[in-house]
Amino acid sequence: MPATAPPRSPLATAFRTHTCGDLRETHAGERIRLAGWVHAYRHHGGGLVFVDLRDRSGLTQITFDKDDSPADVLETGSKLRQEDVVAIEGVVRIKDKPNPKLPTGAIEVVVDSVEVLAKTAPPPLLPSDEDTLPSEEGRLTHRYLDLRRPKMQHMLNIRHQVGAIARSYFHQIGFLEVETPILCKSTPEGARDFLVPSRMNPGQWYALPQSPQLFKQILMVSGCDRYFQITKCFRDEDLRADRQPEFTQIDLEMSFVTSEDVMRTMEGFARTLWQDVLGVEVPEMQRITYHDALNRFGIDRPDLRYGLELVDVSDIARRTDFKVFTGALEKPRGVVKAIRVPGGAAELTRKITDKYSEFVKTFGAGGIPVTKVIDGPDGPALEGGVAKFLAPVASDLIAHMDAKTGDTILFGADTYATCTRALGELRQKVAVDMKLLDGPDAIKWAFCWVVDFPMFQWDEETQRFFAMHHPFTAPSPEDVGRFMAADAREHETVESIVSAGYDMVVNGSEIGGGSIRIHQQEVQKKVFQLLGISDEEAQAKFSFLLEALRFGAPPHGGIAFGLDRLVMHLAGTDNIRDVIAFPKTQTGADLMCDCPSPVDSVQLDELQIKSTFTG
């Protein structure tokens, strides 16, 4: 090869010297080879054909010209159709009319050699046509075509970046990447396990891990000190737009740390991620306690990009004769809360607020009383909706809510749990309707840590406590004494114990959750006791962890980031299926592979399993 030859691209192969996104004006006059899919074609008559050739890196216009392309090459070029796979060779030249919308828009490749590598059948969807895509069902059935779309390739690239940045960041600060088992012991606590029968041990089962929680704690006991893994997790639970039966975690654990150590390290990771992928500088994240989050935002993953905070107006509501309010306040832990919507009087019509009442009913609330603030003869006053019931307290309510003329006030009245949840969900809907997330002045990213979670929550249906995070979360250092002395019959005391848990939240979405773990066997046994797990059950499910804790476990803690949710935010989509190469539907089906599917009786016989399904 001559000494003056350009350096060989790391992506060069026998089929190409460059990718379809590489070429610029500086390549003019060079002989090059490209390979890819026909994205679009244009026949201009008179022996001139333009083809946009596409690969993962982008598009390049290739030109078949009767003055520069051999006749057989021109004939082949004129027969190309969208999604044919071709390899071409030619010379780069500057365009007379550049296309500023494309990075390669200043050049074209004049083709003098072409090979059709694969002809395509008429495709059910075209990667070049974003406006007429089939339903999501059609896209998932033909996922190999859907993934060809530049938008989907972009999302796959972001996912790759997130993994690469994570590995680099944690490697630099001393984390070891360690793989943990996929076939493990069933320790159901929360979602249902996916079970796998063991052929070599008839009648016995593995479970697919809901998380590597126990294994990463064992690694801390083992002296690993800092563990990291990008791992698959599995939960057999009802699905939605941001949930899949199999999902990916960036899973981490650290020894000899406090909550502050973990949060500082993980905040640095999030800051690095947003800077490297989006060029966004993330400021120091504020801390919000769990109870403040519920009181102010109605939810433990608050969206801080806008106001619309919940305000307790129970004391004012008591001074009315409005039965919706007074009836709610007679309930145990009954409250009346309100949201002030600036400018809502002009935007939130009766039709919209009626829909709000229907919306909150799905969260157990009875409806949404509403009124608006107008200019009265003596200053701001209330009008419409429930204004007549609030007349005696109107001025106090307006002052308490810091309401202005043109505002709308939305009320919730029920038990604390129902009221806060309903208004918390409604708050997010109002923000969209009021376009608070749009416009040049809208806050793009709002991060926070939610801390001081209750360690336990009582479930009325099962009449038992559940762990708010998981049963291996330690109590906060300040609450260890109260925790060890707690009696499961003292509900208020147990529910008041604060855990050493923490969640990272961005734009109302939990992207990471973790805690300081229990590293002392007697503390772990106490948790099981309060959860109603007997010694025998604890030994059956968690014996290896309990045994490990006998032999000198260091204080340790960690976190798990939902990689799929991280990519969702960074890619600007709200559907988790967009950022997973081969996702499942909301019924857990893979439409491309047609699974889950029946298996033959021979396979079941080998596993000594008999199906009882008769559908």
JSON list of N, CA and C in Angstrom, two decimals, residues 458-520:
[
{"chain": "A", "resi": 458, "resn": "TRP", "atom": "N", "xyz": [-48.08, -1.27, 56.58]},
{"chain": "A", "resi": 458, "resn": "TRP", "atom": "CA", "xyz": [-49.07, -2.25, 56.97]},
{"chain": "A", "resi": 458, "resn": "TRP", "atom": "C", "xyz": [-50.05, -2.48, 55.82]},
{"chain": "A", "resi": 459, "resn": "ASP", "atom": "N", "xyz": [-50.36, -3.74, 55.56]},
{"chain": "A", "resi": 459, "resn": "ASP", "atom": "CA", "xyz": [-51.33, -4.09, 54.53]},
{"chain": "A", "resi": 459, "resn": "ASP", "atom": "C", "xyz": [-52.59, -4.63, 55.19]},
{"chain": "A", "resi": 460, "resn": "GLU", "atom": "N", "xyz": [-53.69, -3.89, 55.01]},
{"chain": "A", "resi": 460, "resn": "GLU", "atom": "CA", "xyz": [-54.94, -4.26, 55.67]},
{"chain": "A", "resi": 460, "resn": "GLU", "atom": "C", "xyz": [-55.48, -5.59, 55.15]},
{"chain": "A", "resi": 461, "resn": "GLU", "atom": "N", "xyz": [-55.30, -5.84, 53.86]},
{"chain": "A", "resi": 461, "resn": "GLU", "atom": "CA", "xyz": [-55.89, -7.04, 53.27]},
{"chain": "A", "resi": 461, "resn": "GLU", "atom": "C", "xyz": [-55.27, -8.31, 53.84]},
{"chain": "A", "resi": 462, "resn": "THR", "atom": "N", "xyz": [-53.94, -8.32, 53.95]},
{"chain": "A", "resi": 462, "resn": "THR", "atom": "CA", "xyz": [-53.26, -9.52, 54.45]},
{"chain": "A", "resi": 462, "resn": "THR", "atom": "C", "xyz": [-52.99, -9.46, 55.95]},
{"chain": "A", "resi": 463, "resn": "GLN", "atom": "N", "xyz": [-53.26, -8.28, 56.54]},
{"chain": "A", "resi": 463, "resn": "GLN", "atom": "CA", "xyz": [-53.04, -8.09, 57.98]},
{"chain": "A", "resi": 463, "resn": "GLN", "atom": "C", "xyz": [-51.60, -8.41, 58.38]},
{"chain": "A", "resi": 464, "resn": "ARG", "atom": "N", "xyz": [-50.66, -7.82, 57.62]},
{"chain": "A", "resi": 464, "resn": "ARG", "atom": "CA", "xyz": [-49.25, -8.01, 57.95]},
{"chain": "A", "resi": 464, "resn": "ARG", "atom": "C", "xyz": [-48.45, -6.83, 57.43]},
{"chain": "A", "resi": 465, "resn": "PHE", "atom": "N", "xyz": [-47.23, -6.69, 57.94]},
{"chain": "A", "resi": 465, "resn": "PHE", "atom": "CA", "xyz": [-46.32, -5.66, 57.46]},
{"chain": "A", "resi": 465, "resn": "PHE", "atom": "C", "xyz": [-45.57, -6.14, 56.23]},
{"chain": "A", "resi": 466, "resn": "PHE", "atom": "N", "xyz": [-45.26, -5.19, 55.35]},
{"chain": "A", "resi": 466, "resn": "PHE", "atom": "CA", "xyz": [-44.36, -5.43, 54.22]},
{"chain": "A", "resi": 466, "resn": "PHE", "atom": "C", "xyz": [-43.21, -4.46, 54.31]},
{"chain": "A", "resi": 467, "resn": "ALA", "atom": "N", "xyz": [-42.06, -4.86, 53.77]},
{"chain": "A", "resi": 467, "resn": "ALA", "atom": "CA", "xyz": [-40.91, -3.96, 53.72]},
{"chain": "A", "resi": 467, "resn": "ALA", "atom": "C", "xyz": [-41.14, -2.94, 52.61]},
{"chain": "A", "resi": 468, "resn": "MET", "atom": "N", "xyz": [-40.93, -1.66, 52.93]},
{"chain": "A", "resi": 468, "resn": "MET", "atom": "CA", "xyz": [-41.15, -0.61, 51.94]},
{"chain": "A", "resi": 468, "resn": "MET", "atom": "C", "xyz": [-40.22, -0.77, 50.74]},
{"chain": "A", "resi": 469, "resn": "HIS", "atom": "N", "xyz": [-38.93, -1.06, 51.00]},
{"chain": "A", "resi": 469, "resn": "HIS", "atom": "CA", "xyz": [-38.00, -1.33, 49.90]},
{"chain": "A", "resi": 469, "resn": "HIS", "atom": "C", "xyz": [-37.86, -2.85, 49.74]},
{"chain": "A", "resi": 470, "resn": "HIS", "atom": "N", "xyz": [-37.10, -3.49, 50.57]},
{"chain": "A", "resi": 470, "resn": "HIS", "atom": "CA", "xyz": [-37.00, -4.94, 50.63]},
{"chain": "A", "resi": 470, "resn": "HIS", "atom": "C", "xyz": [-36.54, -5.31, 52.04]},
{"chain": "A", "resi": 471, "resn": "PRO", "atom": "N", "xyz": [-36.64, -6.59, 52.42]},
{"chain": "A", "resi": 471, "resn": "PRO", "atom": "CA", "xyz": [-36.39, -6.95, 53.83]},
{"chain": "A", "resi": 471, "resn": "PRO", "atom": "C", "xyz": [-34.93, -6.94, 54.25]},
{"chain": "A", "resi": 472, "resn": "PHE", "atom": "N", "xyz": [-34.04, -6.45, 53.40]},
{"chain": "A", "resi": 472, "resn": "PHE", "atom": "CA", "xyz": [-32.62, -6.41, 53.74]},
{"chain": "A", "resi": 472, "resn": "PHE", "atom": "C", "xyz": [-32.14, -4.97, 53.94]},
{"chain": "A", "resi": 473, "resn": "THR", "atom": "N", "xyz": [-33.11, -4.03, 53.95]},
{"chain": "A", "resi": 473, "resn": "THR", "atom": "CA", "xyz": [-32.82, -2.63, 54.18]},
{"chain": "A", "resi": 473, "resn": "THR", "atom": "C", "xyz": [-32.64, -2.36, 55.67]},
{"chain": "A", "resi": 474, "resn": "ALA", "atom": "N", "xyz": [-31.59, -1.66, 56.02]},
{"chain": "A", "resi": 474, "resn": "ALA", "atom": "CA", "xyz": [-31.31, -1.37, 57.43]},
{"chain": "A", "resi": 474, "resn": "ALA", "atom": "C", "xyz": [-32.15, -0.20, 57.92]},
{"chain": "A", "resi": 475, "resn": "PRO", "atom": "N", "xyz": [-32.42, -0.16, 59.23]},
{"chain": "A", "resi": 475, "resn": "PRO", "atom": "CA", "xyz": [-33.03, 1.04, 59.79]},
{"chain": "A", "resi": 475, "resn": "PRO", "atom": "C", "xyz": [-32.02, 2.18, 59.79]},
{"chain": "A", "resi": 476, "resn": "SER", "atom": "N", "xyz": [-32.53, 3.41, 59.80]},
{"chain": "A", "resi": 476, "resn": "SER", "atom": "CA", "xyz": [-31.61, 4.55, 59.88]},
{"chain": "A", "resi": 476, "resn": "SER", "atom": "C", "xyz": [-30.84, 4.47, 61.19]},
{"chain": "A", "resi": 477, "resn": "PRO", "atom": "N", "xyz": [-29.61, 4.96, 61.22]},
{"chain": "A", "resi": 477, "resn": "PRO", "atom": "CA", "xyz": [-28.83, 4.87, 62.46]},
{"chain": "A", "resi": 477, "resn": "PRO", "atom": "C", "xyz": [-29.55, 5.44, 63.66]},
{"chain": "A", "resi": 478, "resn": "GLU", "atom": "N", "xyz": [-30.34, 6.51, 63.45]},
{"chain": "A", "resi": 478, "resn": "GLU", "atom": "CA", "xyz": [-31.06, 7.15, 64.56]},
{"chain": "A", "resi": 478, "resn": "GLU", "atom": "C", "xyz": [-32.19, 6.28, 65.09]},
{"chain": "A", "resi": 479, "resn": "ASP", "atom": "N", "xyz": [-32.67, 5.34, 64.28]},
{"chain": "A", "resi": 479, "resn": "ASP", "atom": "CA", "xyz": [-33.85, 4.55, 64.67]},
{"chain": "A", "resi": 479, "resn": "ASP", "atom": "C", "xyz": [-33.51, 3.11, 65.05]},
{"chain": "A", "resi": 480, "resn": "VAL", "atom": "N", "xyz": [-32.24, 2.76, 65.12]},
{"chain": "A", "resi": 480, "resn": "VAL", "atom": "CA", "xyz": [-31.87, 1.37, 65.42]},
{"chain": "A", "resi": 480, "resn": "VAL", "atom": "C", "xyz": [-32.43, 0.93, 66.77]},
{"chain": "A", "resi": 481, "resn": "GLY", "atom": "N", "xyz": [-32.31, 1.78, 67.80]},
{"chain": "A", "resi": 481, "resn": "GLY", "atom": "CA", "xyz": [-32.80, 1.42, 69.13]},
{"chain": "A", "resi": 481, "resn": "GLY", "atom": "C", "xyz": [-34.29, 1.17, 69.14]},
{"chain": "A", "resi": 482, "resn": "ARG", "atom": "N", "xyz": [-35.06, 2.08, 68.54]},
{"chain": "A", "resi": 482, "resn": "ARG", "atom": "CA", "xyz": [-36.52, 1.91, 68.49]},
{"chain": "A", "resi": 482, "resn": "ARG", "atom": "C", "xyz": [-36.88, 0.67, 67.68]},
{"chain": "A", "resi": 483, "resn": "PHE", "atom": "N", "xyz": [-36.14, 0.43, 66.61]},
{"chain": "A", "resi": 483, "resn": "PHE", "atom": "CA", "xyz": [-36.41, -0.73, 65.78]},
{"chain": "A", "resi": 483, "resn": "PHE", "atom": "C", "xyz": [-36.22, -2.03, 66.56]},
{"chain": "A", "resi": 484, "resn": "MET", "atom": "N", "xyz": [-35.11, -2.16, 67.27]},
{"chain": "A", "resi": 484, "resn": "MET", "atom": "CA", "xyz": [-34.83, -3.40, 67.98]},
{"chain": "A", "resi": 484, "resn": "MET", "atom": "C", "xyz": [-35.83, -3.64, 69.11]},
{"chain": "A", "resi": 485, "resn": "ALA", "atom": "N", "xyz": [-36.41, -2.56, 69.64]},
{"chain": "A", "resi": 485, "resn": "ALA", "atom": "CA", "xyz": [-37.37, -2.70, 70.73]},
{"chain": "A", "resi": 485, "resn": "ALA", "atom": "C", "xyz": [-38.82, -2.80, 70.24]},
{"chain": "A", "resi": 486, "resn": "ALA", "atom": "N", "xyz": [-39.05, -2.68, 68.92]},
{"chain": "A", "resi": 486, "resn": "ALA", "atom": "CA", "xyz": [-40.41, -2.61, 68.38]},
{"chain": "A", "resi": 486, "resn": "ALA", "atom": "C", "xyz": [-41.14, -3.94, 68.52]},
{"chain": "A", "resi": 487, "resn": "ASP", "atom": "N", "xyz": [-42.45, -3.82, 68.72]},
{"chain": "A", "resi": 487, "resn": "ASP", "atom": "CA", "xyz": [-43.35, -4.97, 68.80]},
{"chain": "A", "resi": 487, "resn": "ASP", "atom": "C", "xyz": [-44.30, -4.89, 67.60]},
{"chain": "A", "resi": 488, "resn": "ALA", "atom": "N", "xyz": [-44.45, -5.98, 66.86]},
{"chain": "A", "resi": 488, "resn": "ALA", "atom": "CA", "xyz": [-45.28, -5.99, 65.65]},
{"chain": "A", "resi": 488, "resn": "ALA", "atom": "C", "xyz": [-46.72, -5.61, 65.93]},
{"chain": "A", "resi": 489, "resn": "ARG", "atom": "N", "xyz": [-47.16, -5.72, 67.20]},
{"chain": "A", "resi": 489, "resn": "ARG", "atom": "CA", "xyz": [-48.53, -5.35, 67.53]},
{"chain": "A", "resi": 489, "resn": "ARG", "atom": "C", "xyz": [-48.70, -3.85, 67.66]},
{"chain": "A", "resi": 490, "resn": "GLU", "atom": "N", "xyz": [-47.59, -3.12, 67.77]},
{"chain": "A", "resi": 490, "resn": "GLU", "atom": "CA", "xyz": [-47.63, -1.66, 67.92]},
{"chain": "A", "resi": 490, "resn": "GLU", "atom": "C", "xyz": [-47.48, -1.03, 66.53]},
{"chain": "A", "resi": 491, "resn": "HIS", "atom": "N", "xyz": [-48.58, -0.98, 65.80]},
{"chain": "A", "resi": 491, "resn": "HIS", "atom": "CA", "xyz": [-48.54, -0.57, 64.39]},
{"chain": "A", "resi": 491, "resn": "HIS", "atom": "C", "xyz": [-47.94, 0.81, 64.20]},
{"chain": "A", "resi": 492, "resn": "GLU", "atom": "N", "xyz": [-48.38, 1.77, 64.97]},
{"chain": "A", "resi": 492, "resn": "GLU", "atom": "CA", "xyz": [-47.90, 3.14, 64.77]},
{"chain": "A", "resi": 492, "resn": "GLU", "atom": "C", "xyz": [-46.39, 3.23, 65.00]},
{"chain": "A", "resi": 493, "resn": "THR", "atom": "N", "xyz": [-45.91, 2.52, 66.00]},
{"chain": "A", "resi": 493, "resn": "THR", "atom": "CA", "xyz": [-44.48, 2.54, 66.28]},
{"chain": "A", "resi": 493, "resn": "THR", "atom": "C", "xyz": [-43.69, 1.93, 65.13]},
{"chain": "A", "resi": 494, "resn": "VAL", "atom": "N", "xyz": [-44.14, 0.76, 64.67]},
{"chain": "A", "resi": 494, "resn": "VAL", "atom": "CA", "xyz": [-43.43, 0.07, 63.59]},
{"chain": "A", "resi": 494, "resn": "VAL", "atom": "C", "xyz": [-43.45, 0.91, 62.32]},
{"chain": "A", "resi": 495, "resn": "GLU", "atom": "N", "xyz": [-44.61, 1.49, 62.01]},
{"chain": "A", "resi": 495, "resn": "GLU", "atom": "CA", "xyz": [-44.72, 2.29, 60.78]},
{"chain": "A", "resi": 495, "resn": "GLU", "atom": "C", "xyz": [-43.91, 3.58, 60.86]},
{"chain": "A", "resi": 496, "resn": "SER", "atom": "N", "xyz": [-43.56, 4.02, 62.05]},
{"chain": "A", "resi": 496, "resn": "SER", "atom": "CA", "xyz": [-42.80, 5.27, 62.19]},
{"chain": "A", "resi": 496, "resn": "SER", "atom": "C", "xyz": [-41.29, 5.06, 62.08]},
{"chain": "A", "resi": 497, "resn": "ILE", "atom": "N", "xyz": [-40.83, 3.81, 62.04]},
{"chain": "A", "resi": 497, "resn": "ILE", "atom": "CA", "xyz": [-39.39, 3.54, 61.95]},
{"chain": "A", "resi": 497, "resn": "ILE", "atom": "C", "xyz": [-38.89, 3.92, 60.57]},
{"chain": "A", "resi": 498, "resn": "VAL", "atom": "N", "xyz": [-37.85, 4.71, 60.55]},
{"chain": "A", "resi": 498, "resn": "VAL", "atom": "CA", "xyz": [-37.30, 5.22, 59.28]},
{"chain": "A", "resi": 498, "resn": "VAL", "atom": "C", "xyz": [-36.17, 4.31, 58.81]},
{"chain": "A", "resi": 499, "resn": "SER", "atom": "N", "xyz": [-36.15, 4.02, 57.53]},
{"chain": "A", "resi": 499, "resn": "SER", "atom": "CA", "xyz": [-35.12, 3.16, 56.95]},
{"chain": "A", "resi": 499, "resn": "SER", "atom": "C", "xyz": [-33.96, 4.00, 56.42]},
{"chain": "A", "resi": 500, "resn": "ALA", "atom": "N", "xyz": [-32.88, 3.31, 56.10]},
{"chain": "A", "resi": 500, "resn": "ALA", "atom": "CA", "xyz": [-31.72, 3.96, 55.47]},
{"chain": "A", "resi": 500, "resn": "ALA", "atom": "C", "xyz": [-31.81, 3.79, 53.96]},
{"chain": "A", "resi": 501, "resn": "GLY", "atom": "N", "xyz": [-33.01, 4.01, 53.41]},
{"chain": "A", "resi": 501, "resn": "GLY", "atom": "CA", "xyz": [-33.24, 3.87, 51.97]},
{"chain": "A", "resi": 501, "resn": "GLY", "atom": "C", "xyz": [-33.21, 5.21, 51.27]},
{"chain": "A", "resi": 502, "resn": "TYR", "atom": "N", "xyz": [-33.01, 5.17, 49.96]},
{"chain": "A", "resi": 502, "resn": "TYR", "atom": "CA", "xyz": [-32.94, 6.39, 49.16]},
{"chain": "A", "resi": 502, "resn": "TYR", "atom": "C", "xyz": [-33.27, 6.05, 47.71]},
{"chain": "A", "resi": 503, "resn": "ASP", "atom": "N", "xyz": [-34.01, 6.94, 47.06]},
{"chain": "A", "resi": 503, "resn": "ASP", "atom": "CA", "xyz": [-34.36, 6.79, 45.64]},
{"chain": "A", "resi": 503, "resn": "ASP", "atom": "C", "xyz": [-33.88, 8.02, 44.88]},
{"chain": "A", "resi": 504, "resn": "MET", "atom": "N", "xyz": [-33.31, 7.81, 43.71]},
{"chain": "A", "resi": 504, "resn": "MET", "atom": "CA", "xyz": [-32.99, 8.93, 42.82]},
{"chain": "A", "resi": 504, "resn": "MET", "atom": "C", "xyz": [-34.15, 9.10, 41.84]},
{"chain": "A", "resi": 505, "resn": "VAL", "atom": "N", "xyz": [-34.62, 10.33, 41.72]},
{"chain": "A", "resi": 505, "resn": "VAL", "atom": "CA", "xyz": [-35.80, 10.62, 40.90]},
{"chain": "A", "resi": 505, "resn": "VAL", "atom": "C", "xyz": [-35.45, 11.72, 39.90]},
{"chain": "A", "resi": 506, "resn": "VAL", "atom": "N", "xyz": [-35.91, 11.56, 38.66]},
{"chain": "A", "resi": 506, "resn": "VAL", "atom": "CA", "xyz": [-35.78, 12.63, 37.67]},
{"chain": "A", "resi": 506, "resn": "VAL", "atom": "C", "xyz": [-37.12, 12.77, 36.96]},
{"chain": "A", "resi": 507, "resn": "ASN", "atom": "N", "xyz": [-37.61, 13.99, 36.91]},
{"chain": "A", "resi": 507, "resn": "ASN", "atom": "CA", "xyz": [-38.84, 14.30, 36.18]},
{"chain": "A", "resi": 507, "resn": "ASN", "atom": "C", "xyz": [-40.01, 13.39, 36.56]},
{"chain": "A", "resi": 508, "resn": "GLY", "atom": "N", "xyz": [-40.11, 13.09, 37.85]},
{"chain": "A", "resi": 508, "resn": "GLY", "atom": "CA", "xyz": [-41.23, 12.28, 38.32]},
{"chain": "A", "resi": 508, "resn": "GLY", "atom": "C", "xyz": [-41.08, 10.80, 38.09]},
{"chain": "A", "resi": 509, "resn": "SER", "atom": "N", "xyz": [-39.87, 10.34, 37.75]},
{"chain": "A", "resi": 509, "resn": "SER", "atom": "CA", "xyz": [-39.62, 8.92, 37.49]},
{"chain": "A", "resi": 509, "resn": "SER", "atom": "C", "xyz": [-38.48, 8.45, 38.37]},
{"chain": "A", "resi": 510, "resn": "GLU", "atom": "N", "xyz": [-38.71, 7.35, 39.09]},
{"chain": "A", "resi": 510, "resn": "GLU", "atom": "CA", "xyz": [-37.63, 6.77, 39.89]},
{"chain": "A", "resi": 510, "resn": "GLU", "atom": "C", "xyz": [-36.67, 6.05, 38.95]},
{"chain": "A", "resi": 511, "resn": "ILE", "atom": "N", "xyz": [-35.42, 6.50, 38.90]},
{"chain": "A", "resi": 511, "resn": "ILE", "atom": "CA", "xyz": [-34.43, 5.87, 38.02]},
{"chain": "A", "resi": 511, "resn": "ILE", "atom": "C", "xyz": [-33.45, 5.00, 38.79]},
{"chain": "A", "resi": 512, "resn": "GLY", "atom": "N", "xyz": [-33.44, 5.13, 40.11]},
{"chain": "A", "resi": 512, "resn": "GLY", "atom": "CA", "xyz": [-32.55, 4.31, 40.92]},
{"chain": "A", "resi": 512, "resn": "GLY", "atom": "C", "xyz": [-33.04, 4.24, 42.34]},
{"chain": "A", "resi": 513, "resn": "GLY", "atom": "N", "xyz": [-32.91, 3.07, 42.94]},
{"chain": "A", "resi": 513, "resn": "GLY", "atom": "CA", "xyz": [-33.32, 2.91, 44.33]},
{"chain": "A", "resi": 513, "resn": "GLY", "atom": "C", "xyz": [-32.36, 2.02, 45.07]},
{"chain": "A", "resi": 514, "resn": "GLY", "atom": "N", "xyz": [-32.09, 2.38, 46.33]},
{"chain": "A", "resi": 514, "resn": "GLY", "atom": "CA", "xyz": [-31.16, 1.57, 47.11]},
{"chain": "A", "resi": 514, "resn": "GLY", "atom": "C", "xyz": [-31.26, 1.87, 48.58]},
{"chain": "A", "resi": 515, "resn": "SER", "atom": "N", "xyz": [-30.30, 1.34, 49.33]},
{"chain": "A", "resi": 515, "resn": "SER", "atom": "CA", "xyz": [-30.31, 1.51, 50.78]},
{"chain": "A", "resi": 515, "resn": "SER", "atom": "C", "xyz": [-28.99, 1.03, 51.36]},
{"chain": "A", "resi": 516, "resn": "ILE", "atom": "N", "xyz": [-28.79, 1.39, 52.61]},
{"chain": "A", "resi": 516, "resn": "ILE", "atom": "CA", "xyz": [-27.79, 0.70, 53.41]},
{"chain": "A", "resi": 516, "resn": "ILE", "atom": "C", "xyz": [-28.42, -0.62, 53.84]},
{"chain": "A", "resi": 517, "resn": "ARG", "atom": "N", "xyz": [-27.63, -1.70, 53.76]},
{"chain": "A", "resi": 517, "resn": "ARG", "atom": "CA", "xyz": [-28.18, -3.03, 54.03]},
{"chain": "A", "resi": 517, "resn": "ARG", "atom": "C", "xyz": [-27.92, -3.43, 55.49]},
{"chain": "A", "resi": 518, "resn": "ILE", "atom": "N", "xyz": [-28.60, -4.45, 55.89]},
{"chain": "A", "resi": 518, "resn": "ILE", "atom": "CA", "xyz": [-28.38, -5.02, 57.22]},
{"chain": "A", "resi": 518, "resn": "ILE", "atom": "C", "xyz": [-27.12, -5.89, 57.18]},
{"chain": "A", "resi": 519, "resn": "HIS", "atom": "N", "xyz": [-26.20, -5.63, 58.09]},
{"chain": "A", "resi": 519, "resn": "HIS", "atom": "CA", "xyz": [-24.98, -6.44, 58.11]},
{"chain": "A", "resi": 519, "resn": "HIS", "atom": "C", "xyz": [-24.80, -7.23, 59.41]},
{"chain": "A", "resi": 520, "resn": "GLN", "atom": "N", "xyz": [-25.84, -7.18, 60.28]},
{"chain": "A", "resi": 520, "resn": "GLN", "atom": "CA", "xyz": [-25.78, -7.92, 61.54]},
{"chain": "A", "resi": 520, "resn": "GLN", "atom": "C", "xyz": [-26.94, -8.91, 61.60]}
]
